[in-house]
Short mmCIF file of C-alpha atoms and ligand atoms in Angstrom, two decimals:
data_model
loop_
_atom_site.label_atom_id
_atom_site.label_comp_id
_atom_site.label_asym_id
_atom_site.label_seq_id
_atom_site.Cartn_x
_atom_site.Cartn_y
_atom_site.Cartn_z
CA MET B 1 3.60 3.95 -13.81
CA ILE B 2 2.25 1.03 -11.83
CA TYR B 3 3.13 0.67 -8.14
CA LEU B 4 4.44 -2.66 -6.92
CA ILE B 5 4.72 -2.42 -3.16
CA GLY B 6 5.81 -5.41 -1.11
CA ASN B 7 4.60 -5.62 2.46
CA TRP B 8 6.91 -8.15 4.09
CA LYS B 9 4.84 -8.05 7.29
CA MET B 10 6.74 -10.02 10.03
CA ALA B 11 9.09 -11.89 7.69
CA PRO B 12 11.74 -13.07 6.98
CA GLU B 13 13.33 -14.17 10.25
CA LYS B 14 17.00 -13.58 9.59
CA ASN B 15 19.12 -10.64 8.46
CA THR B 16 20.76 -12.80 5.79
CA GLN B 17 17.36 -13.71 4.35
CA ALA B 18 16.32 -10.05 4.28
CA VAL B 19 19.49 -9.13 2.39
CA ASP B 20 18.96 -11.98 -0.06
CA LEU B 21 15.37 -10.92 -0.68
CA VAL B 22 16.20 -7.25 -1.15
CA LYS B 23 18.90 -8.10 -3.67
CA LYS B 24 16.53 -10.30 -5.67
CA THR B 25 13.81 -7.66 -5.53
CA ALA B 26 16.29 -5.02 -6.70
CA VAL B 27 16.86 -7.07 -9.87
CA ILE B 28 13.11 -7.04 -10.55
CA ALA B 29 12.88 -3.30 -9.85
CA LYS B 30 15.70 -2.61 -12.28
CA GLN B 31 14.29 -4.85 -14.97
CA TYR B 32 10.90 -3.13 -14.92
CA LYS B 33 11.93 0.40 -13.97
CA LYS B 34 10.27 1.90 -17.05
CA THR B 35 6.82 0.65 -16.05
CA LEU B 36 6.91 -0.01 -12.30
CA VAL B 37 7.64 1.91 -9.12
CA THR B 38 8.87 -0.86 -6.85
CA VAL B 39 8.89 -0.40 -3.08
CA ILE B 40 9.58 -2.87 -0.27
CA CYS B 41 8.35 -2.43 3.27
CA PRO B 42 10.43 -4.66 5.57
CA PRO B 43 9.89 -5.06 9.32
CA THR B 44 11.43 -2.16 11.27
CA PRO B 45 14.54 -4.04 12.53
CA PHE B 46 15.56 -4.66 8.90
CA LEU B 47 14.92 -1.13 7.69
CA SER B 48 18.46 0.15 7.94
CA LEU B 49 19.99 -3.09 6.63
CA VAL B 50 17.60 -3.20 3.69
CA SER B 51 18.19 0.48 2.88
CA LYS B 52 21.93 -0.09 2.81
CA ASN B 53 21.49 -2.94 0.35
CA THR B 54 19.05 -1.09 -1.91
CA LYS B 55 19.48 1.46 -4.56
CA VAL B 56 17.17 3.30 -6.89
CA PRO B 57 14.95 2.19 -8.61
CA LEU B 58 14.06 -0.04 -5.62
CA LEU B 59 12.63 2.15 -2.87
CA VAL B 60 12.06 1.42 0.80
CA GLY B 61 9.07 1.91 3.06
CA ALA B 62 8.15 1.14 6.65
CA GLN B 63 5.16 -0.71 8.06
CA GLY B 64 4.01 1.64 10.77
CA VAL B 65 4.66 4.89 12.61
CA ALA B 66 3.80 6.45 15.95
CA ALA B 67 0.96 8.96 15.97
CA SER B 68 3.13 11.52 17.76
CA GLU B 69 6.85 12.31 17.98
CA ALA B 70 6.81 12.22 21.80
CA ALA B 71 9.68 10.04 23.02
CA ALA B 72 7.86 8.22 25.84
CA GLN B 73 6.17 5.58 23.68
CA THR B 74 7.59 2.15 24.41
CA GLY B 75 7.70 -0.10 21.39
CA LEU B 76 6.89 2.53 18.78
CA VAL B 77 8.98 4.30 16.14
CA SER B 78 8.70 7.88 14.98
CA ALA B 79 8.49 9.25 11.44
CA SER B 80 11.89 10.90 11.98
CA MET B 81 13.47 7.54 12.83
CA LEU B 82 11.97 5.89 9.78
CA LYS B 83 13.32 8.63 7.57
CA GLU B 84 16.73 8.47 9.24
CA ASN B 85 16.85 4.75 8.40
CA GLY B 86 16.06 5.08 4.73
CA ALA B 87 12.27 4.92 4.50
CA GLN B 88 10.52 7.07 1.93
CA TYR B 89 7.11 5.45 2.27
CA CYS B 90 5.13 4.06 5.20
CA ILE B 91 2.07 1.83 5.41
CA VAL B 92 -0.65 3.11 7.73
CA GLY B 93 -4.10 1.79 8.59
CA HIS B 94 -3.37 -1.79 7.61
CA SER B 95 -6.23 -4.02 8.75
CA GLU B 96 -3.81 -6.14 10.79
CA MET B 97 -2.95 -2.98 12.76
CA ARG B 98 -6.56 -1.85 12.96
CA ALA B 99 -7.36 -5.31 14.39
CA ARG B 100 -4.82 -4.62 17.16
CA GLY B 101 -6.74 -1.51 18.15
CA GLU B 102 -5.67 1.34 15.87
CA SER B 103 -8.59 3.68 15.32
CA ASN B 104 -9.36 5.93 12.35
CA ASP B 105 -8.29 8.88 14.55
CA MET B 106 -4.90 7.37 15.33
CA ILE B 107 -4.38 6.58 11.67
CA LYS B 108 -5.19 10.17 10.77
CA GLN B 109 -2.50 11.37 13.18
CA GLN B 110 -0.02 8.92 11.69
CA VAL B 111 -0.77 10.29 8.21
CA ASP B 112 -0.11 13.80 9.55
CA ARG B 113 3.24 12.81 11.13
CA LEU B 114 4.40 11.19 7.89
CA LEU B 115 3.39 14.16 5.75
CA GLU B 116 5.19 16.52 8.16
CA LYS B 117 8.39 14.52 7.66
CA LYS B 118 7.83 14.24 3.90
CA LEU B 119 7.32 10.50 3.94
CA ILE B 120 4.67 9.11 1.60
CA PRO B 121 1.79 7.44 3.47
CA ILE B 122 0.36 4.28 1.94
CA LEU B 123 -3.06 4.53 3.51
CA CYS B 124 -4.88 1.20 3.70
CA ILE B 125 -8.63 1.17 3.74
CA GLY B 126 -11.12 -1.60 3.20
CA GLU B 127 -14.23 -3.25 4.51
CA LYS B 128 -14.27 -6.25 6.86
CA SER B 129 -17.01 -7.98 4.93
CA ARG B 130 -19.44 -7.34 2.09
CA ASP B 131 -23.23 -7.24 2.11
CA ALA B 132 -25.66 -7.23 -0.79
CA GLN B 133 -27.01 -3.76 0.08
CA GLY B 134 -23.65 -2.00 -0.15
CA TRP B 135 -23.38 -0.90 3.51
CA TYR B 136 -19.70 -1.74 3.34
CA LEU B 137 -19.27 1.47 1.38
CA SER B 138 -20.10 3.50 4.49
CA GLU B 139 -17.36 1.68 6.44
CA VAL B 140 -14.86 2.77 3.81
CA LYS B 141 -16.34 6.28 3.70
CA ASP B 142 -15.77 6.64 7.49
CA GLN B 143 -12.15 5.59 7.04
CA LEU B 144 -11.68 8.15 4.26
CA ASP B 145 -13.54 10.95 6.08
CA THR B 146 -11.34 10.64 9.15
CA ALA B 147 -8.03 10.11 7.37
CA PHE B 148 -8.56 13.17 5.16
CA ALA B 149 -10.02 15.56 7.71
CA ASP B 150 -7.83 18.71 7.50
CA VAL B 151 -5.49 17.23 4.91
CA SER B 152 -4.84 19.93 2.33
CA ALA B 153 -5.00 19.44 -1.41
CA LEU B 154 -1.25 20.01 -1.55
CA GLN B 155 -0.59 17.22 0.94
CA ILE B 156 -2.97 14.73 -0.53
CA LYS B 157 -1.02 14.60 -3.76
CA LYS B 158 1.76 12.96 -1.77
CA LEU B 159 -0.28 10.01 -0.66
CA ILE B 160 -1.15 6.54 -1.96
CA ILE B 161 -4.43 4.85 -1.14
CA ALA B 162 -4.41 1.07 -0.92
CA TYR B 163 -7.79 -0.61 -1.14
CA GLU B 164 -7.43 -3.82 0.83
CA PRO B 165 -10.68 -5.64 1.56
CA VAL B 166 -10.03 -7.41 4.86
CA TRP B 167 -11.70 -10.61 3.70
CA ALA B 168 -9.23 -10.92 0.80
CA ILE B 169 -6.01 -10.61 2.84
CA GLY B 170 -3.57 -13.31 3.86
CA ALA B 171 -3.46 -17.09 4.00
CA GLY B 172 -6.92 -17.31 5.57
CA ALA B 173 -8.57 -15.17 2.88
CA GLU B 174 -11.86 -16.26 1.35
CA ARG B 175 -10.56 -15.22 -2.08
CA ALA B 176 -9.11 -12.20 -3.85
CA ALA B 177 -11.55 -9.47 -4.79
CA THR B 178 -12.73 -9.62 -8.37
CA PRO B 179 -11.55 -6.88 -10.72
CA ILE B 180 -15.17 -5.65 -10.83
CA GLU B 181 -15.31 -5.35 -7.02
CA CYS B 182 -12.00 -3.52 -7.14
CA ARG B 183 -13.24 -1.18 -9.85
CA GLU B 184 -16.37 -0.33 -7.88
CA MET B 185 -14.27 0.69 -4.89
CA THR B 186 -11.73 2.57 -6.98
CA VAL B 187 -14.56 4.62 -8.48
CA PHE B 188 -16.03 5.18 -5.01
CA ILE B 189 -12.70 6.43 -3.63
CA ARG B 190 -12.05 8.56 -6.72
CA LYS B 191 -15.51 10.15 -6.29
CA PHE B 192 -14.75 10.90 -2.64
CA LEU B 193 -11.50 12.61 -3.66
CA ASN B 194 -13.21 14.48 -6.48
CA ASP B 195 -15.96 15.82 -4.17
CA LYS B 196 -13.43 16.93 -1.57
CA TYR B 197 -10.47 18.12 -3.62
CA GLY B 198 -11.62 18.45 -7.22
CA GLU B 199 -10.88 16.51 -10.37
CA LYS B 200 -7.21 17.33 -10.80
CA ILE B 201 -6.25 16.03 -7.37
CA ALA B 202 -8.65 13.10 -7.60
CA LYS B 203 -6.87 11.95 -10.72
CA ALA B 204 -3.39 12.44 -9.24
CA VAL B 205 -3.73 10.18 -6.19
CA PRO B 206 -2.71 6.59 -6.95
CA ILE B 207 -5.22 3.97 -5.82
CA ILE B 208 -3.77 0.49 -5.55
CA TYR B 209 -5.14 -2.92 -4.63
CA GLY B 210 -4.06 -5.46 -2.00
CA GLY B 211 -5.42 -8.83 -0.92
CA SER B 212 -4.27 -12.16 -2.42
CA ALA B 213 -2.85 -10.38 -5.45
CA ASP B 214 -0.61 -12.76 -7.36
CA GLU B 215 1.05 -13.47 -10.68
CA PHE B 216 -2.16 -14.97 -12.06
CA ASN B 217 -4.75 -12.35 -11.18
CA ALA B 218 -2.75 -9.09 -11.11
CA ARG B 219 -3.05 -8.22 -14.78
CA SER B 220 -6.84 -8.39 -14.70
CA PHE B 221 -6.85 -5.84 -11.86
CA VAL B 222 -4.88 -3.43 -14.01
CA GLU B 223 -6.95 -4.05 -17.13
CA GLU B 224 -10.43 -4.26 -15.59
CA GLY B 225 -10.08 -3.27 -11.94
CA GLY B 226 -8.99 0.34 -12.40
CA THR B 227 -6.03 -0.17 -10.09
CA GLN B 228 -2.72 1.66 -10.43
CA GLY B 229 -0.71 -0.89 -8.56
CA PHE B 230 -0.52 -3.45 -5.80
CA LEU B 231 0.26 -3.86 -2.14
CA VAL B 232 1.47 -7.44 -2.07
CA GLY B 233 1.94 -9.58 1.02
CA ARG B 234 2.90 -13.24 0.59
CA VAL B 235 4.08 -13.01 -3.01
CA SER B 236 6.55 -10.23 -2.10
CA LEU B 237 8.51 -12.80 -0.05
CA ASP B 238 9.01 -15.08 -3.04
CA ALA B 239 11.24 -13.41 -5.62
CA LYS B 240 10.29 -15.83 -8.41
CA ARG B 241 6.59 -15.21 -7.98
CA LEU B 242 7.13 -11.48 -7.56
CA ALA B 243 9.09 -11.44 -10.82
CA ALA B 244 6.24 -13.24 -12.57
CA LEU B 245 3.76 -10.74 -11.13
CA ALA B 246 5.94 -7.82 -12.25
CA LYS B 247 6.21 -9.27 -15.73
CA SER B 248 2.46 -9.81 -16.01
CA ILE B 249 1.59 -6.20 -15.16
CA SER B 250 4.39 -4.70 -17.23
CA GLN B 251 3.29 -6.23 -20.50
CA GLU B 252 2.01 -3.95 -23.19
CA LYS B 253 -1.75 -4.06 -23.59
CA LYS B 254 -2.67 -6.19 -26.58
P1 13P O 1 -1.51 -10.98 0.85
O1 13P O 1 -1.01 -10.52 -0.48
O2 13P O 1 -0.64 -11.99 1.51
O3 13P O 1 -2.96 -11.42 0.78
O4 13P O 1 -1.48 -9.73 1.83
C1 13P O 1 -2.03 -8.54 1.39
C2 13P O 1 -1.67 -7.47 2.34
O5 13P O 1 -2.12 -7.43 3.46
C3 13P O 1 -0.71 -6.46 1.88
O6 13P O 1 -0.64 -5.39 2.76
#
């Protein structure tokens, strides 16, 4: 199965638009349910509304979680609350959250809280920029080392890793990564998992790609980039484009 995870970020603005988008995305999820696991991650205020308007095979995720369940944390939401409102997945470590000050240690605690509540973390990792010598690999290694400190083999099977190079994300992105760049990082992450948890686990953890993924480039990431799915930003807000993306990655290999 290929993961198609939509990160709506801070959109859309209105409840009615969120309901419209979830209904359209549900049609796509149903159409491709044999090949895709489709998940949408709306902003927190829409979580309950979206969950009520969704049914399997379209699944729901959240975009962030507090690092602890303590109640005195103004502005944050706990893993229990996310679960209560229909989330089964949750994005953590997104570069837009890291840019607002979230550290590798905080992200590790968020992963722990989600696993405790049996929510599936979508752990985002990725380098800010690339250099010819490959030092960016150590940035990603630090992110992995911290996130997986004390995470047992049993827990890790319940997690998705999203490789999102920061330079490839959003409207201001330089460009998408190439499938070759994606493959290099997928192999690097897989090797990390293999060294720490062994081959069986390393093979079981889905590694997906995010960063300017669209209906034109997605298939090449599946065929040549070694990815098992996508974390999609802008295109997830446009049902027509999302449908085209879904179709492109669902096609049988020629
Ligand atoms: P875009 O697909 O808009 O580049 O965003 C990627 C992303 O950040 C998904 O989490």
